[in-house]
Amino acid sequence: MGHRGWITARCYICSKKLNVVKDTVYYCPKCFSKGHRILYCDADAKRLHYRCPFDGSELKLY
Ligand SMILES: [Zn+2]
Ligand SMILES: [Zn+2]
């Protein structure tokens, strides 16, 4: 198990490839604090009204 870095990820909703450096990527601080590394692309974050579908927390820019 190597460190593959945290540069690219996939959107949890649409599986779009995200570049966390270049793209606008959103995450839920609450889910992250629980160890769930769930990311959302810009379009899906907008569709979710910037709310986490699991706990209703406000999504933050990654
Ligand atoms: Zn997406
Ligand atoms: Zn959440």
PDB file of N, CA, C and O and ligand atoms in Angstrom:
ATOM      1  N   MET A   1       0.832  -1.202   0.000  1.00  0.00           N
ATOM      2  CA  MET A   1       0.000   0.000   0.000  1.00  0.00           C
ATOM      3  C   MET A   1       0.868   1.253   0.000  1.00  0.00           C
ATOM      4  O   MET A   1       1.496   1.570   0.999  1.00  0.00           O
ATOM      5  N   GLY A   2       0.932   1.913  -1.104  1.00  0.00           N
ATOM      6  CA  GLY A   2       1.718   3.148  -1.159  1.00  0.00           C
ATOM      7  C   GLY A   2       0.824   4.350  -1.029  1.00  0.00           C
ATOM      8  O   GLY A   2      -0.398   4.251  -1.063  1.00  0.00           O
ATOM      9  N   HIS A   3       1.461   5.462  -0.871  1.00  0.00           N
ATOM     10  CA  HIS A   3       0.688   6.697  -0.831  1.00  0.00           C
ATOM     11  C   HIS A   3       0.434   7.166  -2.249  1.00  0.00           C
ATOM     12  O   HIS A   3       1.359   7.548  -2.949  1.00  0.00           O
ATOM     13  N   ARG A   4      -0.788   7.096  -2.652  1.00  0.00           N
ATOM     14  CA  ARG A   4      -1.114   7.508  -4.016  1.00  0.00           C
ATOM     15  C   ARG A   4      -1.420   8.985  -4.075  1.00  0.00           C
ATOM     16  O   ARG A   4      -1.762   9.518  -5.106  1.00  0.00           O
ATOM     17  N   GLY A   5      -1.310   9.629  -2.967  1.00  0.00           N
ATOM     18  CA  GLY A   5      -1.573  11.061  -2.934  1.00  0.00           C
ATOM     19  C   GLY A   5      -3.051  11.324  -2.868  1.00  0.00           C
ATOM     20  O   GLY A   5      -3.883  10.433  -2.932  1.00  0.00           O
ATOM     21  N   TRP A   6      -3.353  12.535  -2.742  1.00  0.00           N
ATOM     22  CA  TRP A   6      -4.718  12.942  -2.517  1.00  0.00           C
ATOM     23  C   TRP A   6      -5.072  14.009  -3.546  1.00  0.00           C
ATOM     24  O   TRP A   6      -5.829  14.908  -3.304  1.00  0.00           O
ATOM     25  N   ILE A   7      -4.410  13.866  -4.704  1.00  0.00           N
ATOM     26  CA  ILE A   7      -4.574  14.870  -5.753  1.00  0.00           C
ATOM     27  C   ILE A   7      -5.822  14.575  -6.573  1.00  0.00           C
ATOM     28  O   ILE A   7      -6.610  15.453  -6.864  1.00  0.00           O
ATOM     29  N   THR A   8      -5.986  13.302  -6.941  1.00  0.00           N
ATOM     30  CA  THR A   8      -7.166  12.957  -7.727  1.00  0.00           C
ATOM     31  C   THR A   8      -8.106  12.102  -6.879  1.00  0.00           C
ATOM     32  O   THR A   8      -7.683  11.299  -6.069  1.00  0.00           O
ATOM     33  N   ALA A   9      -9.370  12.323  -7.107  1.00  0.00           N
ATOM     34  CA  ALA A   9     -10.407  11.580  -6.400  1.00  0.00           C
ATOM     35  C   ALA A   9     -11.596  11.490  -7.329  1.00  0.00           C
ATOM     36  O   ALA A   9     -11.574  12.022  -8.443  1.00  0.00           O
ATOM     37  N   ARG A  10     -12.619  10.801  -6.872  1.00  0.00           N
ATOM     38  CA  ARG A  10     -13.819  10.713  -7.693  1.00  0.00           C
ATOM     39  C   ARG A  10     -14.996  11.292  -6.938  1.00  0.00           C
ATOM     40  O   ARG A  10     -15.112  11.142  -5.730  1.00  0.00           O
ATOM     41  N   CYS A  11     -15.860  11.926  -7.706  1.00  0.00           N
ATOM     42  CA  CYS A  11     -17.074  12.452  -7.103  1.00  0.00           C
ATOM     43  C   CYS A  11     -17.923  11.290  -6.596  1.00  0.00           C
ATOM     44  O   CYS A  11     -18.106  10.290  -7.302  1.00  0.00           O
ATOM     45  N   TYR A  12     -18.425  11.434  -5.405  1.00  0.00           N
ATOM     46  CA  TYR A  12     -19.224  10.359  -4.801  1.00  0.00           C
ATOM     47  C   TYR A  12     -20.520  10.119  -5.570  1.00  0.00           C
ATOM     48  O   TYR A  12     -21.013   9.005  -5.646  1.00  0.00           O
ATOM     49  N   ILE A  13     -21.073  11.154  -6.161  1.00  0.00           N
ATOM     50  CA  ILE A  13     -22.364  11.050  -6.845  1.00  0.00           C
ATOM     51  C   ILE A  13     -22.217  10.546  -8.280  1.00  0.00           C
ATOM     52  O   ILE A  13     -22.868   9.588  -8.674  1.00  0.00           O
ATOM     53  N   CYS A  14     -21.368  11.203  -9.070  1.00  0.00           N
ATOM     54  CA  CYS A  14     -21.327  10.894 -10.501  1.00  0.00           C
ATOM     55  C   CYS A  14     -20.032  10.212 -10.929  1.00  0.00           C
ATOM     56  O   CYS A  14     -19.858   9.914 -12.108  1.00  0.00           O
ATOM     57  N   SER A  15     -19.108   9.988  -9.997  1.00  0.00           N
ATOM     58  CA  SER A  15     -17.844   9.302 -10.271  1.00  0.00           C
ATOM     59  C   SER A  15     -16.925  10.057 -11.212  1.00  0.00           C
ATOM     60  O   SER A  15     -15.968   9.493 -11.727  1.00  0.00           O
ATOM     61  N   LYS A  16     -17.236  11.309 -11.423  1.00  0.00           N
ATOM     62  CA  LYS A  16     -16.358  12.126 -12.245  1.00  0.00           C
ATOM     63  C   LYS A  16     -15.000  12.247 -11.571  1.00  0.00           C
ATOM     64  O   LYS A  16     -14.908  12.367 -10.354  1.00  0.00           O
ATOM     65  N   LYS A  17     -13.953  12.204 -12.398  1.00  0.00           N
ATOM     66  CA  LYS A  17     -12.608  12.366 -11.851  1.00  0.00           C
ATOM     67  C   LYS A  17     -12.398  13.812 -11.430  1.00  0.00           C
ATOM     68  O   LYS A  17     -12.656  14.735 -12.197  1.00  0.00           O
ATOM     69  N   LEU A  18     -11.922  13.980 -10.232  1.00  0.00           N
ATOM     70  CA  LEU A  18     -11.702  15.319  -9.706  1.00  0.00           C
ATOM     71  C   LEU A  18     -10.226  15.508  -9.404  1.00  0.00           C
ATOM     72  O   LEU A  18      -9.582  14.618  -8.863  1.00  0.00           O
ATOM     73  N   ASN A  19      -9.733  16.659  -9.741  1.00  0.00           N
ATOM     74  CA  ASN A  19      -8.390  17.049  -9.350  1.00  0.00           C
ATOM     75  C   ASN A  19      -8.543  18.058  -8.223  1.00  0.00           C
ATOM     76  O   ASN A  19      -9.013  19.170  -8.442  1.00  0.00           O
ATOM     77  N   VAL A  20      -8.183  17.661  -7.026  1.00  0.00           N
ATOM     78  CA  VAL A  20      -8.480  18.498  -5.863  1.00  0.00           C
ATOM     79  C   VAL A  20      -7.656  19.782  -5.862  1.00  0.00           C
ATOM     80  O   VAL A  20      -7.916  20.687  -5.077  1.00  0.00           O
ATOM     81  N   VAL A  21      -6.655  19.858  -6.730  1.00  0.00           N
ATOM     82  CA  VAL A  21      -5.852  21.073  -6.816  1.00  0.00           C
ATOM     83  C   VAL A  21      -6.471  22.047  -7.814  1.00  0.00           C
ATOM     84  O   VAL A  21      -6.571  23.238  -7.562  1.00  0.00           O
ATOM     85  N   LYS A  22      -6.924  21.493  -8.958  1.00  0.00           N
ATOM     86  CA  LYS A  22      -7.392  22.361 -10.043  1.00  0.00           C
ATOM     87  C   LYS A  22      -8.901  22.550 -10.038  1.00  0.00           C
ATOM     88  O   LYS A  22      -9.388  23.600 -10.433  1.00  0.00           O
ATOM     89  N   ASP A  23      -9.632  21.524  -9.674  1.00  0.00           N
ATOM     90  CA  ASP A  23     -11.088  21.590  -9.782  1.00  0.00           C
ATOM     91  C   ASP A  23     -11.721  22.136  -8.503  1.00  0.00           C
ATOM     92  O   ASP A  23     -11.106  22.122  -7.437  1.00  0.00           O
ATOM     93  N   THR A  24     -12.938  22.577  -8.663  1.00  0.00           N
ATOM     94  CA  THR A  24     -13.722  22.980  -7.504  1.00  0.00           C
ATOM     95  C   THR A  24     -14.317  21.724  -6.890  1.00  0.00           C
ATOM     96  O   THR A  24     -15.142  21.061  -7.498  1.00  0.00           O
ATOM     97  N   VAL A  25     -13.861  21.389  -5.707  1.00  0.00           N
ATOM     98  CA  VAL A  25     -14.267  20.155  -5.057  1.00  0.00           C
ATOM     99  C   VAL A  25     -14.834  20.481  -3.680  1.00  0.00           C
ATOM    100  O   VAL A  25     -14.276  21.311  -2.959  1.00  0.00           O
ATOM    101  N   TYR A  26     -15.938  19.841  -3.349  1.00  0.00           N
ATOM    102  CA  TYR A  26     -16.573  20.078  -2.053  1.00  0.00           C
ATOM    103  C   TYR A  26     -16.515  18.837  -1.185  1.00  0.00           C
ATOM    104  O   TYR A  26     -16.461  17.717  -1.690  1.00  0.00           O
ATOM    105  N   TYR A  27     -16.532  19.051   0.113  1.00  0.00           N
ATOM    106  CA  TYR A  27     -16.533  17.931   1.054  1.00  0.00           C
ATOM    107  C   TYR A  27     -17.353  18.314   2.267  1.00  0.00           C
ATOM    108  O   TYR A  27     -17.640  19.491   2.512  1.00  0.00           O
ATOM    109  N   CYS A  28     -17.736  17.303   3.031  1.00  0.00           N
ATOM    110  CA  CYS A  28     -18.474  17.542   4.265  1.00  0.00           C
ATOM    111  C   CYS A  28     -17.506  17.386   5.441  1.00  0.00           C
ATOM    112  O   CYS A  28     -16.946  16.304   5.628  1.00  0.00           O
ATOM    113  N   PRO A  29     -17.297  18.443   6.212  1.00  0.00           N
ATOM    114  CA  PRO A  29     -16.358  18.366   7.333  1.00  0.00           C
ATOM    115  C   PRO A  29     -16.744  17.290   8.347  1.00  0.00           C
ATOM    116  O   PRO A  29     -15.882  16.653   8.944  1.00  0.00           O
ATOM    117  N   LYS A  30     -18.030  17.105   8.531  1.00  0.00           N
ATOM    118  CA  LYS A  30     -18.507  16.124   9.500  1.00  0.00           C
ATOM    119  C   LYS A  30     -18.139  14.705   9.064  1.00  0.00           C
ATOM    120  O   LYS A  30     -17.663  13.899   9.858  1.00  0.00           O
ATOM    121  N   CYS A  31     -18.387  14.413   7.776  1.00  0.00           N
ATOM    122  CA  CYS A  31     -18.060  13.089   7.264  1.00  0.00           C
ATOM    123  C   CYS A  31     -16.546  12.867   7.273  1.00  0.00           C
ATOM    124  O   CYS A  31     -16.080  11.779   7.587  1.00  0.00           O
ATOM    125  N   PHE A  32     -15.794  13.898   6.943  1.00  0.00           N
ATOM    126  CA  PHE A  32     -14.341  13.768   6.952  1.00  0.00           C
ATOM    127  C   PHE A  32     -13.834  13.485   8.351  1.00  0.00           C
ATOM    128  O   PHE A  32     -12.917  12.695   8.533  1.00  0.00           O
ATOM    129  N   SER A  33     -14.428  14.130   9.337  1.00  0.00           N
ATOM    130  CA  SER A  33     -13.977  13.923  10.708  1.00  0.00           C
ATOM    131  C   SER A  33     -14.265  12.503  11.173  1.00  0.00           C
ATOM    132  O   SER A  33     -13.642  11.999  12.103  1.00  0.00           O
ATOM    133  N   LYS A  34     -15.231  11.857  10.503  1.00  0.00           N
ATOM    134  CA  LYS A  34     -15.527  10.461  10.837  1.00  0.00           C
ATOM    135  C   LYS A  34     -14.713   9.502   9.985  1.00  0.00           C
ATOM    136  O   LYS A  34     -14.890   8.289  10.057  1.00  0.00           O
ATOM    137  N   GLY A  35     -13.877  10.063   9.116  1.00  0.00           N
ATOM    138  CA  GLY A  35     -13.003   9.230   8.301  1.00  0.00           C
ATOM    139  C   GLY A  35     -13.572   8.877   6.943  1.00  0.00           C
ATOM    140  O   GLY A  35     -12.992   8.088   6.207  1.00  0.00           O
ATOM    141  N   HIS A  36     -14.727   9.443   6.588  1.00  0.00           N
ATOM    142  CA  HIS A  36     -15.301   9.187   5.272  1.00  0.00           C
ATOM    143  C   HIS A  36     -14.792  10.239   4.301  1.00  0.00           C
ATOM    144  O   HIS A  36     -15.156  11.404   4.414  1.00  0.00           O
ATOM    145  N   ARG A  37     -13.943   9.798   3.386  1.00  0.00           N
ATOM    146  CA  ARG A  37     -13.373  10.761   2.454  1.00  0.00           C
ATOM    147  C   ARG A  37     -14.275  10.853   1.231  1.00  0.00           C
ATOM    148  O   ARG A  37     -13.958  10.350   0.159  1.00  0.00           O
ATOM    149  N   ILE A  38     -15.397  11.493   1.405  1.00  0.00           N
ATOM    150  CA  ILE A  38     -16.387  11.625   0.346  1.00  0.00           C
ATOM    151  C   ILE A  38     -16.276  13.035  -0.240  1.00  0.00           C
ATOM    152  O   ILE A  38     -16.342  14.014   0.490  1.00  0.00           O
ATOM    153  N   LEU A  39     -16.110  13.079  -1.549  1.00  0.00           N
ATOM    154  CA  LEU A  39     -15.980  14.361  -2.230  1.00  0.00           C
ATOM    155  C   LEU A  39     -17.085  14.528  -3.259  1.00  0.00           C
ATOM    156  O   LEU A  39     -17.616  13.550  -3.784  1.00  0.00           O
ATOM    157  N   TYR A  40     -17.423  15.766  -3.533  1.00  0.00           N
ATOM    158  CA  TYR A  40     -18.472  16.077  -4.506  1.00  0.00           C
ATOM    159  C   TYR A  40     -17.942  17.070  -5.524  1.00  0.00           C
ATOM    160  O   TYR A  40     -17.220  17.998  -5.167  1.00  0.00           O
ATOM    161  N   CYS A  41     -18.335  16.881  -6.774  1.00  0.00           N
ATOM    162  CA  CYS A  41     -17.958  17.844  -7.796  1.00  0.00           C
ATOM    163  C   CYS A  41     -18.834  19.091  -7.653  1.00  0.00           C
ATOM    164  O   CYS A  41     -19.839  19.085  -6.936  1.00  0.00           O
ATOM    165  N   ASP A  42     -18.433  20.115  -8.352  1.00  0.00           N
ATOM    166  CA  ASP A  42     -19.130  21.393  -8.278  1.00  0.00           C
ATOM    167  C   ASP A  42     -20.618  21.254  -8.601  1.00  0.00           C
ATOM    168  O   ASP A  42     -21.482  21.736  -7.883  1.00  0.00           O
ATOM    169  N   ALA A  43     -20.912  20.559  -9.720  1.00  0.00           N
ATOM    170  CA  ALA A  43     -22.290  20.418 -10.182  1.00  0.00           C
ATOM    171  C   ALA A  43     -23.160  19.675  -9.167  1.00  0.00           C
ATOM    172  O   ALA A  43     -24.303  20.062  -8.905  1.00  0.00           O
ATOM    173  N   ASP A  44     -22.612  18.615  -8.569  1.00  0.00           N
ATOM    174  CA  ASP A  44     -23.401  17.849  -7.616  1.00  0.00           C
ATOM    175  C   ASP A  44     -23.553  18.580  -6.294  1.00  0.00           C
ATOM    176  O   ASP A  44     -24.597  18.494  -5.648  1.00  0.00           O
ATOM    177  N   ALA A  45     -22.530  19.312  -5.889  1.00  0.00           N
ATOM    178  CA  ALA A  45     -22.637  20.114  -4.670  1.00  0.00           C
ATOM    179  C   ALA A  45     -23.769  21.126  -4.826  1.00  0.00           C
ATOM    180  O   ALA A  45     -24.570  21.339  -3.917  1.00  0.00           O
ATOM    181  N   LYS A  46     -23.854  21.693  -6.023  1.00  0.00           N
ATOM    182  CA  LYS A  46     -24.911  22.663  -6.319  1.00  0.00           C
ATOM    183  C   LYS A  46     -26.273  21.984  -6.258  1.00  0.00           C
ATOM    184  O   LYS A  46     -27.222  22.504  -5.699  1.00  0.00           O
ATOM    185  N   ARG A  47     -26.332  20.787  -6.863  1.00  0.00           N
ATOM    186  CA  ARG A  47     -27.579  20.023  -6.882  1.00  0.00           C
ATOM    187  C   ARG A  47     -28.016  19.643  -5.466  1.00  0.00           C
ATOM    188  O   ARG A  47     -29.201  19.525  -5.189  1.00  0.00           O
ATOM    189  N   LEU A  48     -27.062  19.437  -4.596  1.00  0.00           N
ATOM    190  CA  LEU A  48     -27.364  19.087  -3.202  1.00  0.00           C
ATOM    191  C   LEU A  48     -27.599  20.331  -2.349  1.00  0.00           C
ATOM    192  O   LEU A  48     -27.770  20.228  -1.137  1.00  0.00           O
ATOM    193  N   HIS A  49     -27.588  21.477  -3.014  1.00  0.00           N
ATOM    194  CA  HIS A  49     -27.729  22.760  -2.319  1.00  0.00           C
ATOM    195  C   HIS A  49     -26.661  22.919  -1.244  1.00  0.00           C
ATOM    196  O   HIS A  49     -26.910  23.477  -0.177  1.00  0.00           O
ATOM    197  N   TYR A  50     -25.474  22.385  -1.554  1.00  0.00           N
ATOM    198  CA  TYR A  50     -24.308  22.488  -0.679  1.00  0.00           C
ATOM    199  C   TYR A  50     -24.579  21.910   0.705  1.00  0.00           C
ATOM    200  O   TYR A  50     -24.097  22.421   1.706  1.00  0.00           O
ATOM    201  N   ARG A  51     -25.384  20.853   0.717  1.00  0.00           N
ATOM    202  CA  ARG A  51     -25.657  20.151   1.980  1.00  0.00           C
ATOM    203  C   ARG A  51     -25.263  18.690   1.820  1.00  0.00           C
ATOM    204  O   ARG A  51     -25.560  18.071   0.804  1.00  0.00           O
ATOM    205  N   CYS A  52     -24.661  18.143   2.858  1.00  0.00           N
ATOM    206  CA  CYS A  52     -24.298  16.729   2.850  1.00  0.00           C
ATOM    207  C   CYS A  52     -25.572  15.886   2.841  1.00  0.00           C
ATOM    208  O   CYS A  52     -26.470  16.115   3.656  1.00  0.00           O
ATOM    209  N   PRO A  53     -25.680  14.911   1.928  1.00  0.00           N
ATOM    210  CA  PRO A  53     -26.883  14.061   1.882  1.00  0.00           C
ATOM    211  C   PRO A  53     -26.984  13.116   3.076  1.00  0.00           C
ATOM    212  O   PRO A  53     -28.025  12.520   3.300  1.00  0.00           O
ATOM    213  N   PHE A  54     -25.924  12.963   3.850  1.00  0.00           N
ATOM    214  CA  PHE A  54     -25.931  12.035   4.977  1.00  0.00           C
ATOM    215  C   PHE A  54     -26.330  12.702   6.282  1.00  0.00           C
ATOM    216  O   PHE A  54     -27.076  12.144   7.079  1.00  0.00           O
ATOM    217  N   ASP A  55     -25.809  13.894   6.528  1.00  0.00           N
ATOM    218  CA  ASP A  55     -26.053  14.525   7.818  1.00  0.00           C
ATOM    219  C   ASP A  55     -26.537  15.972   7.713  1.00  0.00           C
ATOM    220  O   ASP A  55     -26.742  16.628   8.736  1.00  0.00           O
ATOM    221  N   GLY A  56     -26.671  16.479   6.496  1.00  0.00           N
ATOM    222  CA  GLY A  56     -27.211  17.813   6.320  1.00  0.00           C
ATOM    223  C   GLY A  56     -26.261  18.948   6.622  1.00  0.00           C
ATOM    224  O   GLY A  56     -26.662  20.105   6.617  1.00  0.00           O
ATOM    225  N   SER A  57     -25.001  18.615   6.863  1.00  0.00           N
ATOM    226  CA  SER A  57     -24.025  19.663   7.129  1.00  0.00           C
ATOM    227  C   SER A  57     -23.711  20.434   5.861  1.00  0.00           C
ATOM    228  O   SER A  57     -23.860  19.926   4.761  1.00  0.00           O
ATOM    229  N   GLU A  58     -23.232  21.646   6.049  1.00  0.00           N
ATOM    230  CA  GLU A  58     -22.869  22.474   4.915  1.00  0.00           C
ATOM    231  C   GLU A  58     -21.578  21.966   4.308  1.00  0.00           C
ATOM    232  O   GLU A  58     -20.604  21.713   5.015  1.00  0.00           O
ATOM    233  N   LEU A  59     -21.577  21.838   2.975  1.00  0.00           N
ATOM    234  CA  LEU A  59     -20.367  21.398   2.289  1.00  0.00           C
ATOM    235  C   LEU A  59     -19.384  22.539   2.209  1.00  0.00           C
ATOM    236  O   LEU A  59     -19.768  23.700   2.044  1.00  0.00           O
ATOM    237  N   LYS A  60     -18.109  22.194   2.332  1.00  0.00           N
ATOM    238  CA  LYS A  60     -17.052  23.201   2.278  1.00  0.00           C
ATOM    239  C   LYS A  60     -16.175  22.941   1.057  1.00  0.00           C
ATOM    240  O   LYS A  60     -16.073  21.815   0.593  1.00  0.00           O
ATOM    241  N   LEU A  61     -15.549  24.013   0.584  1.00  0.00           N
ATOM    242  CA  LEU A  61     -14.590  23.871  -0.499  1.00  0.00           C
ATOM    243  C   LEU A  61     -13.395  23.098  -0.007  1.00  0.00           C
ATOM    244  O   LEU A  61     -12.844  23.394   1.052  1.00  0.00           O
ATOM    245  N   TYR A  62     -12.988  22.109  -0.785  1.00  0.00           N
ATOM    246  CA  TYR A  62     -11.839  21.321  -0.370  1.00  0.00           C
ATOM    247  C   TYR A  62     -10.558  22.101  -0.573  1.00  0.00           C
ATOM    248  O   TYR A  62     -10.367  22.701  -1.613  1.00  0.00           O
TER     249      TYR A  62
HETATM  250 ZN    ZN B   1     -20.353  14.738  -9.438  1.00  0.00          ZN
HETATM  251 ZN    ZN B   2     -21.644  14.647   5.952  1.00  0.00          ZN
END
